[in-house]
mmCIF file of C-alpha atoms in Angstrom:
data_model
loop_
_atom_site.group_PDB
_atom_site.id
_atom_site.type_symbol
_atom_site.label_atom_id
_atom_site.label_comp_id
_atom_site.label_asym_id
_atom_site.label_seq_id
_atom_site.Cartn_x
_atom_site.Cartn_y
_atom_site.Cartn_z
ATOM 1 C CA LEU A 1 125.191 107.323 77.100
ATOM 2 C CA ALA A 2 128.749 105.485 76.670
ATOM 3 C CA PHE A 3 127.400 104.337 73.368
ATOM 4 C CA VAL A 4 126.390 107.559 71.989
ATOM 5 C CA GLY A 5 129.664 109.284 73.484
ATOM 6 C CA LYS A 6 131.892 107.198 71.003
ATOM 7 C CA LEU A 7 129.523 107.686 67.774
ATOM 8 C CA ILE A 8 128.499 111.372 68.421
ATOM 9 C CA SER A 9 130.785 114.341 68.704
ATOM 10 C CA ARG A 10 130.307 116.286 72.000
ATOM 11 C CA ASN A 11 128.613 119.436 70.379
ATOM 12 C CA ARG A 12 126.490 117.342 68.410
ATOM 13 C CA ARG A 13 124.814 115.564 71.123
ATOM 14 C CA GLY A 14 121.999 118.090 72.132
ATOM 15 C CA VAL A 15 121.454 117.606 68.749
ATOM 16 C CA PHE A 16 121.248 114.689 68.261
ATOM 17 C CA TYR A 17 119.000 113.720 71.222
ATOM 18 C CA GLY A 18 116.653 116.353 70.270
ATOM 19 C CA TYR A 19 115.882 114.627 66.821
ATOM 20 C CA TRP A 20 115.419 111.450 68.343
ATOM 21 C CA TYR A 21 112.906 112.474 70.663
ATOM 22 C CA ILE A 22 111.328 114.305 67.600
ATOM 23 C CA ILE A 23 111.362 111.062 65.276
ATOM 24 C CA GLY A 24 110.705 108.681 67.684
ATOM 25 C CA THR A 25 108.327 110.716 69.394
ATOM 26 C CA GLY A 26 106.105 111.417 66.550
ATOM 27 C CA LEU A 27 105.937 108.391 65.616
ATOM 28 C CA ALA A 28 104.400 107.367 69.184
ATOM 29 C CA VAL A 29 101.665 110.084 68.347
ATOM 30 C CA PHE A 30 100.912 107.732 65.454
ATOM 31 C CA GLY A 31 101.026 105.162 67.599
ATOM 32 C CA ALA A 32 98.572 106.259 70.685
ATOM 33 C CA PHE A 33 95.848 106.910 67.878
ATOM 34 C CA GLY A 34 96.161 103.057 66.941
ATOM 35 C CA ILE A 35 96.035 102.033 70.422
ATOM 36 C CA LYS A 36 92.959 104.078 70.687
ATOM 37 C CA TYR A 37 91.533 102.453 67.200
ATOM 38 C CA ILE A 38 92.368 99.257 69.342
ATOM 39 C CA LEU A 39 90.918 99.664 72.654
ATOM 40 C CA ALA A 40 87.511 100.608 71.171
ATOM 41 C CA THR A 41 87.343 98.321 68.709
ATOM 42 C CA TYR A 42 88.135 94.782 70.791
ATOM 43 C CA PRO A 43 86.376 94.082 73.836
ATOM 44 C CA PHE A 44 88.906 93.975 77.270
ATOM 45 C CA PRO A 45 91.325 92.069 77.717
ATOM 46 C CA VAL A 46 92.348 91.369 74.095
ATOM 47 C CA ASN A 47 92.605 94.786 73.039
ATOM 48 C CA PHE A 48 95.432 94.587 75.982
ATOM 49 C CA ALA A 49 96.935 92.164 74.729
ATOM 50 C CA ILE A 50 97.012 93.113 71.476
ATOM 51 C CA CYS A 51 98.822 96.167 72.264
ATOM 52 C CA PHE A 52 101.272 94.699 74.470
ATOM 53 C CA LEU A 53 102.108 92.382 71.670
ATOM 54 C CA LEU A 54 103.070 95.178 69.567
ATOM 55 C CA ALA A 55 104.842 96.707 72.167
ATOM 56 C CA PHE A 56 107.011 93.550 72.415
ATOM 57 C CA SER A 57 107.457 93.479 68.215
ATOM 58 C CA PHE A 58 108.677 96.862 68.419
ATOM 59 C CA LEU A 59 110.898 96.428 71.225
ATOM 60 C CA CYS A 60 112.486 93.344 69.721
ATOM 61 C CA LEU A 61 112.281 95.229 66.565
ATOM 62 C CA ALA A 62 114.483 98.102 67.936
ATOM 63 C CA ASN A 63 117.165 95.853 69.902
ATOM 64 C CA THR A 64 117.259 94.376 66.404
ATOM 65 C CA PHE A 65 119.046 97.143 65.206
ATOM 66 C CA LEU A 66 120.738 97.894 67.734
ATOM 67 C CA ALA A 67 122.724 94.235 68.005
ATOM 68 C CA ILE A 68 123.526 94.992 64.003
ATOM 69 C CA THR A 69 124.890 98.637 65.070
ATOM 70 C CA ARG A 70 128.457 98.612 64.659
ATOM 71 C CA GLU A 71 130.432 100.163 68.037
ATOM 72 C CA PRO A 72 133.649 101.625 68.019
ATOM 73 C CA HIS A 73 136.497 99.951 69.413
ATOM 74 C CA ALA A 74 136.626 100.432 72.662
ATOM 75 C CA PRO A 75 139.941 101.124 74.399
ATOM 76 C CA LYS A 76 141.983 98.592 76.752
ATOM 77 C CA ALA A 77 139.106 96.983 79.450
ATOM 78 C CA ALA A 78 140.998 98.475 82.901
ATOM 79 C CA ASP A 79 142.235 95.254 85.505
ATOM 80 C CA ARG A 80 139.851 93.429 87.033
ATOM 81 C CA THR A 81 139.501 94.871 90.805
ATOM 82 C CA SER A 82 138.296 92.903 93.951
ATOM 83 C CA PRO A 83 134.694 94.440 95.782
ATOM 84 C CA LYS A 84 136.787 96.058 98.544
ATOM 85 C CA GLU A 85 138.286 98.559 96.233
ATOM 86 C CA TYR A 86 135.384 98.884 94.093
ATOM 87 C CA PHE A 87 133.161 100.381 97.245
ATOM 88 C CA SER A 88 136.389 102.252 98.311
ATOM 89 C CA ASN A 89 137.003 104.082 94.701
ATOM 90 C CA ALA A 90 133.196 104.687 95.132
ATOM 91 C CA LYS A 91 133.400 106.033 98.082
ATOM 92 C CA SER A 92 136.134 108.295 96.607
ATOM 93 C CA ILE A 93 133.992 109.547 93.798
ATOM 94 C CA LEU A 94 131.023 110.512 96.039
ATOM 95 C CA GLU A 95 133.525 112.391 98.326
ATOM 96 C CA ASN A 96 132.888 114.913 94.986
ATOM 97 C CA THR A 97 130.932 117.535 96.327
ATOM 98 C CA SER A 98 129.530 118.402 92.574
ATOM 99 C CA PHE A 99 129.128 114.460 91.754
ATOM 100 C CA LEU A 100 127.404 113.735 95.069
ATOM 101 C CA ARG A 101 124.603 116.714 94.281
ATOM 102 C CA PHE A 102 124.065 115.529 91.390
ATOM 103 C CA VAL A 103 123.420 111.452 92.260
ATOM 104 C CA LEU A 104 121.190 113.536 94.572
ATOM 105 C CA CYS A 105 119.259 115.371 92.413
ATOM 106 C CA MET A 106 119.188 112.250 90.077
ATOM 107 C CA ILE A 107 117.193 110.054 93.041
ATOM 108 C CA MET A 108 114.924 113.059 94.376
ATOM 109 C CA SER A 109 114.018 113.247 90.588
ATOM 110 C CA ALA A 110 113.088 109.027 90.368
ATOM 111 C CA PHE A 111 110.754 110.212 93.304
ATOM 112 C CA GLY A 112 109.596 112.777 91.864
ATOM 113 C CA PRO A 113 108.241 113.530 88.515
ATOM 114 C CA ALA A 114 109.593 109.927 87.193
ATOM 115 C CA MET A 115 106.844 108.694 90.233
ATOM 116 C CA THR A 116 103.847 111.195 89.450
ATOM 117 C CA ASN A 117 103.683 111.355 85.498
ATOM 118 C CA VAL A 118 102.382 107.726 85.932
ATOM 119 C CA PHE A 119 99.429 108.495 88.170
ATOM 120 C CA TYR A 120 98.207 112.373 86.008
ATOM 121 C CA ILE A 121 96.056 110.123 83.508
ATOM 122 C CA ILE A 122 94.697 107.917 86.324
ATOM 123 C CA TYR A 123 94.321 111.392 88.389
ATOM 124 C CA VAL A 124 92.553 113.358 85.163
ATOM 125 C CA ARG A 125 90.688 110.493 83.888
ATOM 126 C CA GLU A 126 88.895 109.814 87.783
ATOM 127 C CA ARG A 127 88.347 113.474 88.005
ATOM 128 C CA PHE A 128 86.542 114.180 85.234
ATOM 129 C CA ASN A 129 85.168 111.367 84.170
ATOM 130 C CA VAL A 130 87.341 110.953 80.771
ATOM 131 C CA PRO A 131 86.214 107.666 78.868
ATOM 132 C CA ILE A 132 89.420 105.325 78.587
ATOM 133 C CA GLY A 133 89.556 105.604 74.925
ATOM 134 C CA ASP A 134 89.690 108.858 74.639
ATOM 135 C CA VAL A 135 92.893 109.071 77.207
ATOM 136 C CA VAL A 136 94.695 108.640 74.040
ATOM 137 C CA ILE A 137 94.666 112.240 73.229
ATOM 138 C CA PHE A 138 96.308 113.204 76.360
ATOM 139 C CA THR A 139 98.959 111.221 76.057
ATOM 140 C CA ALA A 140 98.879 112.412 71.921
ATOM 141 C CA VAL A 141 99.010 115.740 73.769
ATOM 142 C CA LEU A 142 102.250 114.833 75.920
ATOM 143 C CA LEU A 143 104.131 113.430 72.816
ATOM 144 C CA ILE A 144 103.565 116.131 70.611
ATOM 145 C CA SER A 145 104.886 118.643 73.402
ATOM 146 C CA GLN A 146 107.859 116.207 74.223
ATOM 147 C CA ILE A 147 108.551 116.496 69.955
ATOM 148 C CA ILE A 148 108.334 120.315 70.527
ATOM 149 C CA ALA A 149 110.554 120.245 73.563
ATOM 150 C CA ALA A 150 112.882 118.480 72.148
ATOM 151 C CA ALA A 151 113.262 120.634 69.051
ATOM 152 C CA ILE A 152 114.000 123.595 71.197
ATOM 153 C CA GLY A 153 116.008 121.829 74.351
ATOM 154 C CA GLY A 154 118.366 119.977 72.205
ATOM 155 C CA LYS A 155 119.570 123.094 70.596
ATOM 156 C CA LEU A 156 119.127 125.150 74.155
ATOM 157 C CA THR A 157 121.397 122.362 75.603
ATOM 158 C CA ASP A 158 124.416 122.910 72.633
ATOM 159 C CA LYS A 159 124.229 126.820 73.848
ATOM 160 C CA LEU A 160 123.651 126.674 77.398
ATOM 161 C CA GLY A 161 124.612 123.509 78.447
ATOM 162 C CA ALA A 162 123.247 120.781 79.969
ATOM 163 C CA LYS A 163 122.648 122.116 83.401
ATOM 164 C CA ARG A 164 120.331 125.225 82.743
ATOM 165 C CA VAL A 165 118.400 123.253 80.485
ATOM 166 C CA PHE A 166 117.993 120.145 83.269
ATOM 167 C CA THR A 167 117.839 122.837 86.096
ATOM 168 C CA ALA A 168 114.593 124.228 84.233
ATOM 169 C CA SER A 169 112.826 120.954 83.188
ATOM 170 C CA ARG A 170 112.477 119.706 87.149
ATOM 171 C CA LEU A 171 111.458 123.736 87.740
ATOM 172 C CA ILE A 172 108.542 122.929 84.935
ATOM 173 C CA ALA A 173 108.261 119.262 86.521
ATOM 174 C CA ALA A 174 107.382 120.833 89.942
ATOM 175 C CA PHE A 175 105.345 123.366 88.500
ATOM 176 C CA CYS A 176 102.925 120.498 86.991
ATOM 177 C CA SER A 177 102.228 119.131 90.043
ATOM 178 C CA ILE A 178 100.413 122.170 91.683
ATOM 179 C CA TRP A 179 99.168 123.012 87.960
ATOM 180 C CA ALA A 180 97.146 119.433 88.384
ATOM 181 C CA LEU A 181 95.766 120.629 91.826
ATOM 182 C CA MET A 182 94.613 123.949 90.910
ATOM 183 C CA THR A 183 93.216 123.130 87.793
ATOM 184 C CA ASN A 184 89.442 122.263 87.790
ATOM 185 C CA ASN A 185 87.843 121.817 84.145
ATOM 186 C CA ILE A 186 88.858 119.756 81.530
ATOM 187 C CA ALA A 187 90.702 122.131 79.307
ATOM 188 C CA GLY A 188 93.272 122.573 81.809
ATOM 189 C CA ALA A 189 93.932 119.067 82.493
ATOM 190 C CA TYR A 190 95.018 118.886 78.558
ATOM 191 C CA ILE A 191 97.475 121.447 80.122
ATOM 192 C CA ILE A 192 99.170 119.350 82.686
ATOM 193 C CA PHE A 193 100.093 116.874 79.609
ATOM 194 C CA ILE A 194 101.390 119.689 78.006
ATOM 195 C CA ILE A 195 103.880 120.794 80.976
ATOM 196 C CA MET A 196 104.709 116.919 81.647
ATOM 197 C CA GLY A 197 105.854 117.220 77.597
ATOM 198 C CA VAL A 198 107.834 120.266 78.050
ATOM 199 C CA CYS A 199 109.650 118.619 81.569
#
């Protein structure tokens, strides 16, 4: 975030993140169908090994581009503080009630949507007996929803502020869990991943 803050002006960061998600997620949609082909063509565990190798290769490529990016000169580093002074400063920061509420919100989000999203695919596959190759379709639906949400959310963030958009995202995420319990058919399962992409 600090790196982005140096390169992108404040009033353009929402649009920047929006386009970032649109392009990255758009490529991920093609990757999802590529994974479906690999899973269907090669036997286990070769298919998973190929997927992990591809993921590792793309991460290395991403880090290569990051390594050759020139970062603007940072201001002079502050003097080092002792551990006692560091924790004392941390305590004074947390005494800021607005910041403390934000920290608590992020912690609850880690135990909420970020934790449950991992299990939605498993839940849908077990409940509706979805073949493992077709699971990629749900991933593609999720990614396409993220593209649309990023395009809209980026502009809304610049106009309305990040807090309102983030709050709406958390409310939608909560509704996703309720919908997962209510749905009883495969069409409703697709809506789960649409909602996941939005939040």
